[in-house]
PDB file of C-alpha atoms and ligand atoms in Angstrom:
ATOM      1  CA  MET J   1      10.420 -12.117  20.203  1.00 86.00           C
ATOM      2  CA  TYR J   2       8.727  -9.459  18.051  1.00 96.00           C
ATOM      3  CA  GLU J   3       7.779  -6.035  19.395  1.00 97.00           C
ATOM      4  CA  ASN J   4       5.556  -4.620  16.679  1.00 98.00           C
ATOM      5  CA  VAL J   5       3.874  -7.706  15.280  1.00 98.00           C
ATOM      6  CA  ILE J   6       2.178 -10.815  16.660  1.00 98.00           C
ATOM      7  CA  LEU J   7       2.628 -14.163  14.936  1.00 98.00           C
ATOM      8  CA  GLU J   8       0.073 -16.869  15.658  1.00 98.00           C
ATOM      9  CA  ARG J   9      -0.287 -20.294  14.144  1.00 97.00           C
ATOM     10  CA  ARG J  10      -3.808 -21.593  13.675  1.00 97.00           C
ATOM     11  CA  GLY J  11      -3.268 -25.071  12.263  1.00 97.00           C
ATOM     12  CA  ARG J  12      -1.826 -24.654   8.785  1.00 97.00           C
ATOM     13  CA  VAL J  13      -2.553 -20.930   8.720  1.00 98.00           C
ATOM     14  CA  ALA J  14      -0.167 -18.339  10.178  1.00 98.00           C
ATOM     15  CA  VAL J  15      -1.763 -15.056  11.205  1.00 98.00           C
ATOM     16  CA  LEU J  16       0.528 -12.036  11.304  1.00 98.00           C
ATOM     17  CA  THR J  17      -0.969  -9.053  13.132  1.00 98.00           C
ATOM     18  CA  ILE J  18       0.635  -5.642  12.853  1.00 98.00           C
ATOM     19  CA  ASN J  19       0.452  -4.475  16.423  1.00 98.00           C
ATOM     20  CA  ARG J  20       0.758  -0.704  16.760  1.00 98.00           C
ATOM     21  CA  PRO J  21      -2.918   0.136  17.264  1.00 97.00           C
ATOM     22  CA  ASP J  22      -2.113   3.530  18.854  1.00 97.00           C
ATOM     23  CA  LYS J  23      -0.527   4.560  15.567  1.00 98.00           C
ATOM     24  CA  LEU J  24      -3.159   2.806  13.465  1.00 98.00           C
ATOM     25  CA  ASN J  25      -0.538   0.126  12.728  1.00 98.00           C
ATOM     26  CA  ALA J  26       1.588   2.545  10.676  1.00 98.00           C
ATOM     27  CA  LEU J  27       4.665   0.887   9.233  1.00 97.00           C
ATOM     28  CA  ASN J  28       7.801   2.261  10.855  1.00 95.00           C
ATOM     29  CA  ILE J  29      11.208   0.824   9.996  1.00 94.00           C
ATOM     30  CA  ALA J  30      11.210  -1.565  12.972  1.00 95.00           C
ATOM     31  CA  THR J  31       7.828  -3.002  11.955  1.00 97.00           C
ATOM     32  CA  ARG J  32       8.883  -3.444   8.347  1.00 96.00           C
ATOM     33  CA  ASN J  33      12.006  -5.279   9.466  1.00 95.00           C
ATOM     34  CA  GLU J  34       9.933  -7.531  11.705  1.00 97.00           C
ATOM     35  CA  ILE J  35       7.520  -8.336   8.880  1.00 97.00           C
ATOM     36  CA  VAL J  36      10.461  -9.339   6.702  1.00 96.00           C
ATOM     37  CA  ALA J  37      11.837 -11.485   9.569  1.00 96.00           C
ATOM     38  CA  VAL J  38       8.460 -13.200  10.059  1.00 97.00           C
ATOM     39  CA  PHE J  39       8.265 -14.096   6.382  1.00 97.00           C
ATOM     40  CA  ASP J  40      11.809 -15.477   6.582  1.00 96.00           C
ATOM     41  CA  GLU J  41      10.722 -17.618   9.510  1.00 96.00           C
ATOM     42  CA  LEU J  42       7.555 -18.833   7.773  1.00 98.00           C
ATOM     43  CA  ARG J  43       9.244 -19.612   4.466  1.00 96.00           C
ATOM     44  CA  SER J  44      10.913 -22.753   5.810  1.00 94.00           C
ATOM     45  CA  ASP J  45       8.050 -23.782   8.120  1.00 96.00           C
ATOM     46  CA  ALA J  46       6.450 -26.684   6.258  1.00 94.00           C
ATOM     47  CA  GLU J  47       3.498 -26.732   8.685  1.00 96.00           C
ATOM     48  CA  VAL J  48       2.398 -23.292   7.486  1.00 98.00           C
ATOM     49  CA  ARG J  49       0.599 -23.358   4.142  1.00 97.00           C
ATOM     50  CA  VAL J  50      -1.108 -19.943   4.070  1.00 98.00           C
ATOM     51  CA  VAL J  51      -0.375 -16.589   5.719  1.00 98.00           C
ATOM     52  CA  VAL J  52      -2.970 -14.006   6.756  1.00 98.00           C
ATOM     53  CA  ILE J  53      -1.922 -10.414   7.469  1.00 98.00           C
ATOM     54  CA  THR J  54      -4.108  -8.115   9.514  1.00 98.00           C
ATOM     55  CA  GLY J  55      -4.020  -5.096  11.808  1.00 98.00           C
ATOM     56  CA  SER J  56      -4.530  -4.947  15.519  1.00 98.00           C
ATOM     57  CA  GLY J  57      -7.519  -3.114  17.008  1.00 95.00           C
ATOM     58  CA  GLU J  58     -10.880  -2.173  15.574  1.00 90.00           C
ATOM     59  CA  LYS J  59      -9.844   0.802  13.516  1.00 97.00           C
ATOM     60  CA  ALA J  60      -7.029   0.036  11.149  1.00 98.00           C
ATOM     61  CA  PHE J  61      -5.430  -2.554   8.942  1.00 98.00           C
ATOM     62  CA  ILE J  62      -2.399  -0.331   8.274  1.00 98.00           C
ATOM     63  CA  ALA J  63      -2.707   3.482   7.956  1.00 98.00           C
ATOM     64  CA  GLY J  64       0.426   3.712   5.814  1.00 97.00           C
ATOM     65  CA  ALA J  65       4.103   4.306   6.288  1.00 95.00           C
ATOM     66  CA  ASP J  66       4.919   5.962   9.621  1.00 95.00           C
ATOM     67  CA  ILE J  67       4.778   9.606   8.590  1.00 95.00           C
ATOM     68  CA  SER J  68       6.701  10.722  11.681  1.00 95.00           C
ATOM     69  CA  GLU J  69       9.791   9.025  10.238  1.00 93.00           C
ATOM     70  CA  PHE J  70       9.580  11.130   7.051  1.00 92.00           C
ATOM     71  CA  ALA J  71      10.234  14.472   8.745  1.00 91.00           C
ATOM     72  CA  GLY J  72      13.745  15.675   8.073  1.00 91.00           C
ATOM     73  CA  ARG J  73      14.762  12.537   6.202  1.00 92.00           C
ATOM     74  CA  THR J  74      16.978  13.118   3.172  1.00 94.00           C
ATOM     75  CA  ALA J  75      16.423  11.594  -0.255  1.00 95.00           C
ATOM     76  CA  HIS J  76      19.469   9.399   0.176  1.00 93.00           C
ATOM     77  CA  GLN J  77      18.311   8.118   3.581  1.00 91.00           C
ATOM     78  CA  GLN J  78      14.849   7.392   2.199  1.00 90.00           C
ATOM     79  CA  ARG J  79      16.317   5.406  -0.686  1.00 91.00           C
ATOM     80  CA  GLU J  80      18.350   3.294   1.730  1.00 88.00           C
ATOM     81  CA  VAL J  81      15.284   2.636   3.927  1.00 86.00           C
ATOM     82  CA  MET J  82      13.240   1.509   0.944  1.00 87.00           C
ATOM     83  CA  ARG J  83      16.010  -0.698  -0.366  1.00 84.00           C
ATOM     84  CA  SER J  84      16.781  -2.393   2.938  1.00 81.00           C
ATOM     85  CA  SER J  85      13.316  -3.590   3.952  1.00 75.00           C
ATOM     86  CA  ARG J  86      11.467  -4.478   0.780  1.00 88.00           C
ATOM     87  CA  VAL J  87       8.465  -5.740   2.620  1.00 95.00           C
ATOM     88  CA  PHE J  88       6.084  -5.462  -0.337  1.00 95.00           C
ATOM     89  CA  SER J  89       8.263  -7.546  -2.646  1.00 94.00           C
ATOM     90  CA  VAL J  90       8.995 -10.053   0.121  1.00 96.00           C
ATOM     91  CA  ILE J  91       5.252 -10.712   0.430  1.00 97.00           C
ATOM     92  CA  GLU J  92       4.687 -10.791  -3.305  1.00 96.00           C
ATOM     93  CA  ASP J  93       7.572 -13.215  -3.822  1.00 96.00           C
ATOM     94  CA  PHE J  94       6.684 -15.374  -0.832  1.00 98.00           C
ATOM     95  CA  PRO J  95       6.189 -18.967  -2.054  1.00 97.00           C
ATOM     96  CA  LYS J  96       2.912 -19.497  -0.152  1.00 98.00           C
ATOM     97  CA  PRO J  97      -0.413 -17.676  -0.580  1.00 98.00           C
ATOM     98  CA  VAL J  98      -0.845 -14.523   1.497  1.00 98.00           C
ATOM     99  CA  ILE J  99      -4.282 -13.098   2.328  1.00 98.00           C
ATOM    100  CA  ALA J 100      -4.836  -9.504   3.474  1.00 98.00           C
ATOM    101  CA  ARG J 101      -7.536  -9.323   6.162  1.00 98.00           C
ATOM    102  CA  ILE J 102      -8.430  -5.645   5.816  1.00 98.00           C
ATOM    103  CA  ASN J 103     -10.099  -4.715   9.082  1.00 98.00           C
ATOM    104  CA  GLY J 104     -10.106  -0.901   8.834  1.00 98.00           C
ATOM    105  CA  PHE J 105      -7.984   1.925   7.376  1.00 98.00           C
ATOM    106  CA  CYS J 106      -5.864   0.525   4.577  1.00 98.00           C
ATOM    107  CA  LEU J 107      -3.944   3.530   3.325  1.00 98.00           C
ATOM    108  CA  GLY J 108      -0.705   4.370   1.539  1.00 98.00           C
ATOM    109  CA  GLY J 109       1.874   1.718   2.407  1.00 97.00           C
ATOM    110  CA  GLY J 110      -0.943  -0.312   3.985  1.00 98.00           C
ATOM    111  CA  CYS J 111      -2.791  -0.418   0.686  1.00 98.00           C
ATOM    112  CA  GLU J 112       0.494  -1.240  -1.048  1.00 98.00           C
ATOM    113  CA  LEU J 113       1.087  -4.067   1.384  1.00 98.00           C
ATOM    114  CA  ALA J 114      -2.398  -5.390   0.659  1.00 98.00           C
ATOM    115  CA  LEU J 115      -1.609  -5.103  -3.064  1.00 98.00           C
ATOM    116  CA  GLY J 116       1.455  -7.308  -2.502  1.00 97.00           C
ATOM    117  CA  CYS J 117      -0.840  -9.988  -1.044  1.00 98.00           C
ATOM    118  CA  ASP J 118      -2.597 -12.537  -3.236  1.00 98.00           C
ATOM    119  CA  ILE J 119      -6.195 -12.098  -2.047  1.00 98.00           C
ATOM    120  CA  ARG J 120      -7.791  -9.157  -0.210  1.00 98.00           C
ATOM    121  CA  ILE J 121     -10.850  -9.561   2.024  1.00 98.00           C
ATOM    122  CA  ALA J 122     -12.199  -6.333   3.520  1.00 98.00           C
ATOM    123  CA  SER J 123     -14.518  -5.555   6.367  1.00 98.00           C
ATOM    124  CA  SER J 124     -17.457  -3.405   5.234  1.00 98.00           C
ATOM    125  CA  ASN J 125     -16.169  -0.591   7.454  1.00 98.00           C
ATOM    126  CA  ALA J 126     -12.687  -0.579   5.880  1.00 98.00           C
ATOM    127  CA  LYS J 127     -11.436   2.507   4.034  1.00 98.00           C
ATOM    128  CA  LEU J 128      -8.817   2.281   1.332  1.00 98.00           C
ATOM    129  CA  GLY J 129      -6.668   4.702  -0.596  1.00 98.00           C
ATOM    130  CA  GLN J 130      -3.309   6.041  -1.660  1.00 98.00           C
ATOM    131  CA  PRO J 131      -3.278   9.475   0.028  1.00 98.00           C
ATOM    132  CA  GLU J 132       0.464  10.131  -0.414  1.00 98.00           C
ATOM    133  CA  ILE J 133      -0.207  13.013  -2.816  1.00 98.00           C
ATOM    134  CA  ASN J 134      -1.581  14.969   0.170  1.00 97.00           C
ATOM    135  CA  LEU J 135       1.882  14.806   1.758  1.00 96.00           C
ATOM    136  CA  GLY J 136       3.623  16.026  -1.385  1.00 96.00           C
ATOM    137  CA  ILE J 137       4.915  12.567  -2.245  1.00 96.00           C
ATOM    138  CA  ILE J 138       3.778   9.568  -4.304  1.00 97.00           C
ATOM    139  CA  PRO J 139       3.234   5.882  -3.508  1.00 96.00           C
ATOM    140  CA  GLY J 140       6.675   4.267  -3.265  1.00 94.00           C
ATOM    141  CA  GLY J 141       5.902   0.707  -2.236  1.00 94.00           C
ATOM    142  CA  GLY J 142       4.629  -0.444  -5.594  1.00 94.00           C
ATOM    143  CA  GLY J 143       1.342   1.486  -5.526  1.00 96.00           C
ATOM    144  CA  THR J 144       1.721   3.090  -8.919  1.00 97.00           C
ATOM    145  CA  GLN J 145       2.550  -0.289 -10.452  1.00 96.00           C
ATOM    146  CA  ARG J 146       0.515  -2.938  -8.624  1.00 96.00           C
ATOM    147  CA  LEU J 147      -2.621  -0.802  -8.232  1.00 98.00           C
ATOM    148  CA  THR J 148      -2.516   0.060 -11.933  1.00 97.00           C
ATOM    149  CA  ARG J 149      -2.211  -3.607 -12.886  1.00 96.00           C
ATOM    150  CA  LEU J 150      -5.060  -4.573 -10.574  1.00 97.00           C
ATOM    151  CA  VAL J 151      -7.672  -1.858 -11.264  1.00 98.00           C
ATOM    152  CA  GLY J 152      -6.485  -0.323 -14.546  1.00 97.00           C
ATOM    153  CA  GLU J 153      -4.807   3.001 -15.310  1.00 98.00           C
ATOM    154  CA  GLY J 154      -7.910   5.194 -15.080  1.00 98.00           C
ATOM    155  CA  LYS J 155      -8.955   4.143 -11.577  1.00 98.00           C
ATOM    156  CA  ALA J 156      -5.356   4.014 -10.338  1.00 98.00           C
ATOM    157  CA  MET J 157      -4.773   7.545 -11.626  1.00 98.00           C
ATOM    158  CA  GLU J 158      -7.939   8.762  -9.960  1.00 98.00           C
ATOM    159  CA  LEU J 159      -6.981   7.294  -6.582  1.00 98.00           C
ATOM    160  CA  ILE J 160      -3.325   8.345  -6.730  1.00 98.00           C
ATOM    161  CA  LEU J 161      -3.842  11.858  -8.140  1.00 98.00           C
ATOM    162  CA  THR J 162      -6.682  12.789  -5.781  1.00 98.00           C
ATOM    163  CA  GLY J 163      -5.518  10.837  -2.735  1.00 98.00           C
ATOM    164  CA  LYS J 164      -9.171  10.155  -1.999  1.00 98.00           C
ATOM    165  CA  ILE J 165     -10.169   7.483   0.459  1.00 98.00           C
ATOM    166  CA  ILE J 166     -12.807   5.047  -0.734  1.00 98.00           C
ATOM    167  CA  THR J 167     -15.167   2.609   1.003  1.00 98.00           C
ATOM    168  CA  ALA J 168     -14.710  -1.144   0.952  1.00 98.00           C
ATOM    169  CA  GLN J 169     -17.770  -1.386  -1.324  1.00 98.00           C
ATOM    170  CA  ASP J 170     -16.199   1.032  -3.834  1.00 98.00           C
ATOM    171  CA  ALA J 171     -12.954  -0.946  -3.603  1.00 98.00           C
ATOM    172  CA  LEU J 172     -14.899  -4.103  -4.417  1.00 98.00           C
ATOM    173  CA  GLU J 173     -16.501  -2.475  -7.442  1.00 98.00           C
ATOM    174  CA  ILE J 174     -13.137  -1.557  -8.971  1.00 98.00           C
ATOM    175  CA  GLY J 175     -11.574  -4.927  -8.136  1.00 98.00           C
ATOM    176  CA  LEU J 176      -9.219  -3.624  -5.457  1.00 98.00           C
ATOM    177  CA  VAL J 177     -10.591  -6.151  -2.967  1.00 98.00           C
ATOM    178  CA  ASN J 178     -11.963  -9.616  -3.645  1.00 98.00           C
ATOM    179  CA  GLU J 179     -14.761  -9.607  -1.094  1.00 98.00           C
ATOM    180  CA  VAL J 180     -16.439  -7.385   1.485  1.00 98.00           C
ATOM    181  CA  VAL J 181     -17.943  -8.904   4.629  1.00 98.00           C
ATOM    182  CA  ALA J 182     -19.562  -7.572   7.790  1.00 98.00           C
ATOM    183  CA  PRO J 183     -16.985  -6.752  10.511  1.00 98.00           C
ATOM    184  CA  GLU J 184     -18.261  -9.526  12.768  1.00 97.00           C
ATOM    185  CA  GLU J 185     -17.898 -12.061   9.952  1.00 98.00           C
ATOM    186  CA  LEU J 186     -14.429 -11.021   8.822  1.00 98.00           C
ATOM    187  CA  ASP J 187     -12.446 -13.421  10.947  1.00 97.00           C
ATOM    188  CA  ALA J 188     -14.575 -16.458  10.137  1.00 98.00           C
ATOM    189  CA  ARG J 189     -14.626 -15.708   6.415  1.00 98.00           C
ATOM    190  CA  VAL J 190     -10.869 -15.124   6.172  1.00 98.00           C
ATOM    191  CA  MET J 191     -10.104 -18.297   8.131  1.00 98.00           C
ATOM    192  CA  GLU J 192     -12.562 -20.279   6.018  1.00 98.00           C
ATOM    193  CA  LEU J 193     -10.833 -19.088   2.849  1.00 98.00           C
ATOM    194  CA  ALA J 194      -7.334 -19.614   4.294  1.00 98.00           C
ATOM    195  CA  ASN J 195      -8.182 -23.151   5.432  1.00 98.00           C
ATOM    196  CA  GLN J 196      -9.752 -23.949   2.081  1.00 98.00           C
ATOM    197  CA  ILE J 197      -6.519 -22.959   0.334  1.00 98.00           C
ATOM    198  CA  ALA J 198      -4.335 -24.623   2.997  1.00 98.00           C
ATOM    199  CA  GLU J 199      -5.841 -28.021   2.090  1.00 97.00           C
ATOM    200  CA  LYS J 200      -4.383 -27.857  -1.412  1.00 98.00           C
ATOM    201  CA  SER J 201      -0.961 -29.130  -2.408  1.00 97.00           C
ATOM    202  CA  PRO J 202       1.615 -26.533  -1.312  1.00 97.00           C
ATOM    203  CA  ILE J 203       3.670 -27.446  -4.373  1.00 97.00           C
ATOM    204  CA  ALA J 204       0.747 -26.689  -6.674  1.00 98.00           C
ATOM    205  CA  LEU J 205      -0.048 -23.495  -4.732  1.00 98.00           C
ATOM    206  CA  GLN J 206       3.510 -22.231  -5.146  1.00 98.00           C
ATOM    207  CA  ALA J 207       3.474 -23.039  -8.865  1.00 98.00           C
ATOM    208  CA  ALA J 208       0.058 -21.398  -9.281  1.00 98.00           C
ATOM    209  CA  LYS J 209       1.142 -18.209  -7.501  1.00 98.00           C
ATOM    210  CA  GLU J 210       4.367 -17.963  -9.468  1.00 97.00           C
ATOM    211  CA  SER J 211       2.561 -18.576 -12.734  1.00 98.00           C
ATOM    212  CA  VAL J 212      -0.129 -15.945 -12.080  1.00 97.00           C
ATOM    213  CA  LYS J 213       2.537 -13.432 -10.989  1.00 96.00           C
ATOM    214  CA  THR J 214       4.365 -14.057 -14.262  1.00 96.00           C
ATOM    215  CA  ALA J 215       1.416 -12.534 -16.118  1.00 94.00           C
ATOM    216  CA  ALA J 216       2.443  -9.091 -14.866  1.00 90.00           C
ATOM    217  CA  ARG J 217       6.169  -9.643 -15.300  1.00 92.00           C
ATOM    218  CA  ALA J 218       6.525 -11.173 -18.730  1.00 95.00           C
ATOM    219  CA  ASN J 219       4.946 -10.915 -22.135  1.00 96.00           C
ATOM    220  CA  LEU J 220       2.211 -13.382 -23.095  1.00 97.00           C
ATOM    221  CA  ARG J 221       4.488 -15.814 -24.912  1.00 97.00           C
ATOM    222  CA  GLU J 222       6.976 -15.955 -22.027  1.00 97.00           C
ATOM    223  CA  GLY J 223       4.140 -16.252 -19.523  1.00 97.00           C
ATOM    224  CA  LEU J 224       2.537 -19.144 -21.380  1.00 98.00           C
ATOM    225  CA  GLU J 225       5.889 -20.926 -21.577  1.00 97.00           C
ATOM    226  CA  ARG J 226       6.463 -20.409 -17.853  1.00 97.00           C
ATOM    227  CA  GLU J 227       3.001 -21.823 -17.188  1.00 98.00           C
ATOM    228  CA  VAL J 228       3.765 -24.968 -19.189  1.00 98.00           C
ATOM    229  CA  ASP J 229       7.058 -25.417 -17.283  1.00 97.00           C
ATOM    230  CA  LEU J 230       5.365 -24.998 -13.899  1.00 98.00           C
ATOM    231  CA  PHE J 231       2.480 -27.253 -14.919  1.00 98.00           C
ATOM    232  CA  ALA J 232       4.937 -29.973 -15.947  1.00 97.00           C
ATOM    233  CA  LEU J 233       6.946 -29.458 -12.750  1.00 97.00           C
ATOM    234  CA  CYS J 234       3.847 -30.377 -10.709  1.00 97.00           C
ATOM    235  CA  PHE J 235       4.133 -33.844 -12.309  1.00 97.00           C
ATOM    236  CA  ALA J 236       7.345 -34.339 -10.309  1.00 97.00           C
ATOM    237  CA  SER J 237       5.372 -34.229  -7.047  1.00 97.00           C
ATOM    238  CA  GLU J 238       3.732 -37.020  -5.038  1.00 97.00           C
ATOM    239  CA  ASP J 239       0.890 -34.566  -4.504  1.00 98.00           C
ATOM    240  CA  LYS J 240      -0.012 -34.693  -8.199  1.00 98.00           C
ATOM    241  CA  GLU J 241      -0.248 -38.485  -8.019  1.00 97.00           C
ATOM    242  CA  GLU J 242      -2.308 -38.250  -4.819  1.00 97.00           C
ATOM    243  CA  GLY J 243      -4.641 -35.611  -6.296  1.00 97.00           C
ATOM    244  CA  VAL J 244      -5.286 -37.618  -9.453  1.00 97.00           C
ATOM    245  CA  ARG J 245      -5.706 -40.948  -7.600  1.00 97.00           C
ATOM    246  CA  ALA J 246      -8.058 -39.394  -5.055  1.00 97.00           C
ATOM    247  CA  PHE J 247     -10.251 -38.117  -7.879  1.00 98.00           C
ATOM    248  CA  LEU J 248     -10.309 -41.522  -9.577  1.00 98.00           C
ATOM    249  CA  GLU J 249     -10.989 -43.293  -6.259  1.00 98.00           C
ATOM    250  CA  LYS J 250     -13.735 -40.757  -5.409  1.00 98.00           C
ATOM    251  CA  ARG J 251     -12.138 -39.650  -2.129  1.00 97.00           C
ATOM    252  CA  LYS J 252     -10.673 -36.468  -0.668  1.00 96.00           C
ATOM    253  CA  PRO J 253      -6.936 -36.015  -1.392  1.00 97.00           C
ATOM    254  CA  GLU J 254      -4.393 -35.780   1.415  1.00 96.00           C
ATOM    255  CA  PHE J 255      -1.606 -33.553   0.204  1.00 97.00           C
ATOM    256  CA  THR J 256       1.753 -33.888   1.947  1.00 95.00           C
ATOM    257  CA  GLY J 257       3.764 -31.239   0.152  1.00 94.00           C
ATOM    258  CA  ARG J 258       6.088 -33.787  -1.418  1.00 95.00           C
TER     259      ARG J 258
HETATM  260  N1  COA D 301       1.974   7.501  10.393  1.00 81.07           N
HETATM  261  C1  COA D 301       2.197   7.826  11.670  1.00 81.07           C
HETATM  262  N2  COA D 301       1.219   7.958  12.583  1.00 81.07           N
HETATM  263  C2  COA D 301      -0.046   7.756  12.157  1.00 81.07           C
HETATM  264  C3  COA D 301      -0.353   7.422  10.837  1.00 81.07           C
HETATM  265  C4  COA D 301       0.726   7.298   9.922  1.00 81.07           C
HETATM  266  N3  COA D 301       0.551   6.949   8.658  1.00 81.07           N
HETATM  267  N4  COA D 301      -1.691   7.302  10.711  1.00 81.07           N
HETATM  268  C5  COA D 301      -2.202   7.549  11.930  1.00 81.07           C
HETATM  269  N5  COA D 301      -1.210   7.824  12.810  1.00 81.07           N
HETATM  270  C6  COA D 301      -1.337   8.136  14.238  1.00 81.07           C
HETATM  271  C7  COA D 301      -1.830   9.547  14.460  1.00 81.07           C
HETATM  272  O1  COA D 301      -0.762  10.464  14.358  1.00 81.07           O
HETATM  273  C8  COA D 301      -2.385   9.424  15.845  1.00 81.07           C
HETATM  274  O2  COA D 301      -1.309   9.423  16.767  1.00 81.07           O
HETATM  275  P1  COA D 301      -1.366  10.330  18.105  1.00 81.07           P
HETATM  276  O3  COA D 301      -2.553   9.794  18.863  1.00 81.07           O
HETATM  277  O4  COA D 301      -0.064  10.065  18.780  1.00 81.07           O
HETATM  278  O5  COA D 301      -1.549  11.732  17.636  1.00 81.07           O
HETATM  279  C9  COA D 301      -2.979   8.015  15.863  1.00 81.07           C
HETATM  280  O6  COA D 301      -2.319   7.311  14.818  1.00 81.07           O
HETATM  281  C10 COA D 301      -4.474   7.977  15.599  1.00 81.07           C
HETATM  282  O7  COA D 301      -4.727   8.638  14.367  1.00 81.07           O
HETATM  283  P2  COA D 301      -5.738   9.885  14.190  1.00 81.07           P
HETATM  284  O8  COA D 301      -5.276  10.686  13.037  1.00 81.07           O
HETATM  285  O9  COA D 301      -5.892  10.575  15.499  1.00 81.07           O
HETATM  286  O10 COA D 301      -7.073   9.089  13.853  1.00 81.07           O
HETATM  287  P3  COA D 301      -8.322   9.679  13.015  1.00 81.07           P
HETATM  288  O11 COA D 301      -9.403   8.685  13.188  1.00 81.07           O
HETATM  289  O12 COA D 301      -8.573  11.078  13.366  1.00 81.07           O
HETATM  290  O13 COA D 301      -7.839   9.659  11.481  1.00 81.07           O
HETATM  291  C11 COA D 301      -6.777   8.702   9.519  1.00 81.07           C
HETATM  292  C12 COA D 301      -7.542   8.424  10.844  1.00 81.07           C
HETATM  293  C13 COA D 301      -6.348   7.351   8.959  1.00 81.07           C
HETATM  294  C14 COA D 301      -7.709   9.395   8.516  1.00 81.07           C
HETATM  295  C15 COA D 301      -5.562   9.586   9.818  1.00 81.07           C
HETATM  296  O14 COA D 301      -4.843   9.011  10.884  1.00 81.07           O
HETATM  297  C16 COA D 301      -4.614   9.732   8.670  1.00 81.07           C
HETATM  298  O15 COA D 301      -4.896  10.481   7.737  1.00 81.07           O
HETATM  299  N6  COA D 301      -3.457   9.029   8.693  1.00 81.07           N
HETATM  300  C17 COA D 301      -2.455   9.143   7.689  1.00 81.07           C
HETATM  301  C18 COA D 301      -2.837   8.351   6.444  1.00 81.07           C
HETATM  302  C19 COA D 301      -1.802   8.541   5.359  1.00 81.07           C
HETATM  303  O16 COA D 301      -1.605   9.614   4.828  1.00 81.07           O
HETATM  304  N7  COA D 301      -1.118   7.445   5.011  1.00 81.07           N
HETATM  305  C20 COA D 301      -0.145   7.437   3.978  1.00 81.07           C
HETATM  306  C21 COA D 301       1.210   7.674   4.525  1.00 81.07           C
HETATM  307  S1  COA D 301       2.441   7.721   3.249  1.00 81.07           S
END
């Protein structure tokens, strides 16, 4: 059904693999459209509680936008492309948690895609950066905004102005990734984390993600009010009753998503 991506379901976790290893999984228009279509499909799939995004092959997560599509493209055409497949915002606004499994080069639009995810786990051999400046352009998929919010203005400026590519360990030190693991442990660690999150109430997960995202979108007062609203909304769910009862009865909760 998809040509550039592979969608697998592993229990409650969906794994989306960008599958253009010959081009280091660079994001061409067709791939971006397929990513958006996959997220549309997964949105209404109640079985899926967490999504993992990764790259095919040993070498790359995603080496950026497909540079071959930039040649000869006009400003107007580029604007239309960026408006039509807003893959980064689709991931950020997705109601379920999304984990980036960074298995190699994570550059430009690939880094921006990872920034749109909720948690980033990198292989120790991954390399990250925003090298757009070397092409005479700037990050256009949220890099100047999301990277700055995540690592602070100084580090974001350094990465974006120099275009330098950093190691996974350096990315961990500045808070760009949550964890670094050995390549052979990456799959197990990401699935362990995804399954751990997938056990929670999907209603609470959605509220938690929306509330945390509000921190970057609203001022403190508005954010705190939104948090109270979302907290109270959880009280409308059966999952809240189940979670509280399970604690009181000293047993593991079984969340149904109702
Ligand atoms: N867009 C299109 N094609 C890309 C690509 C991209 N962003 N990144 C890699 N590729 C292609 C290469 O053109 C090459 O294709 P070919 O075999 O048909 O020539 C293939 O993927 C393998 O890449 P190659 O450059 O040979 O691998 P390498 O190990 O020598 O270098 C990188 C790896 C990541 C350092 C290098 O590919 C690179 O700099 N890529 C561009 C990164 C970038 O600037 N991203 C931001 C874009 S806005």
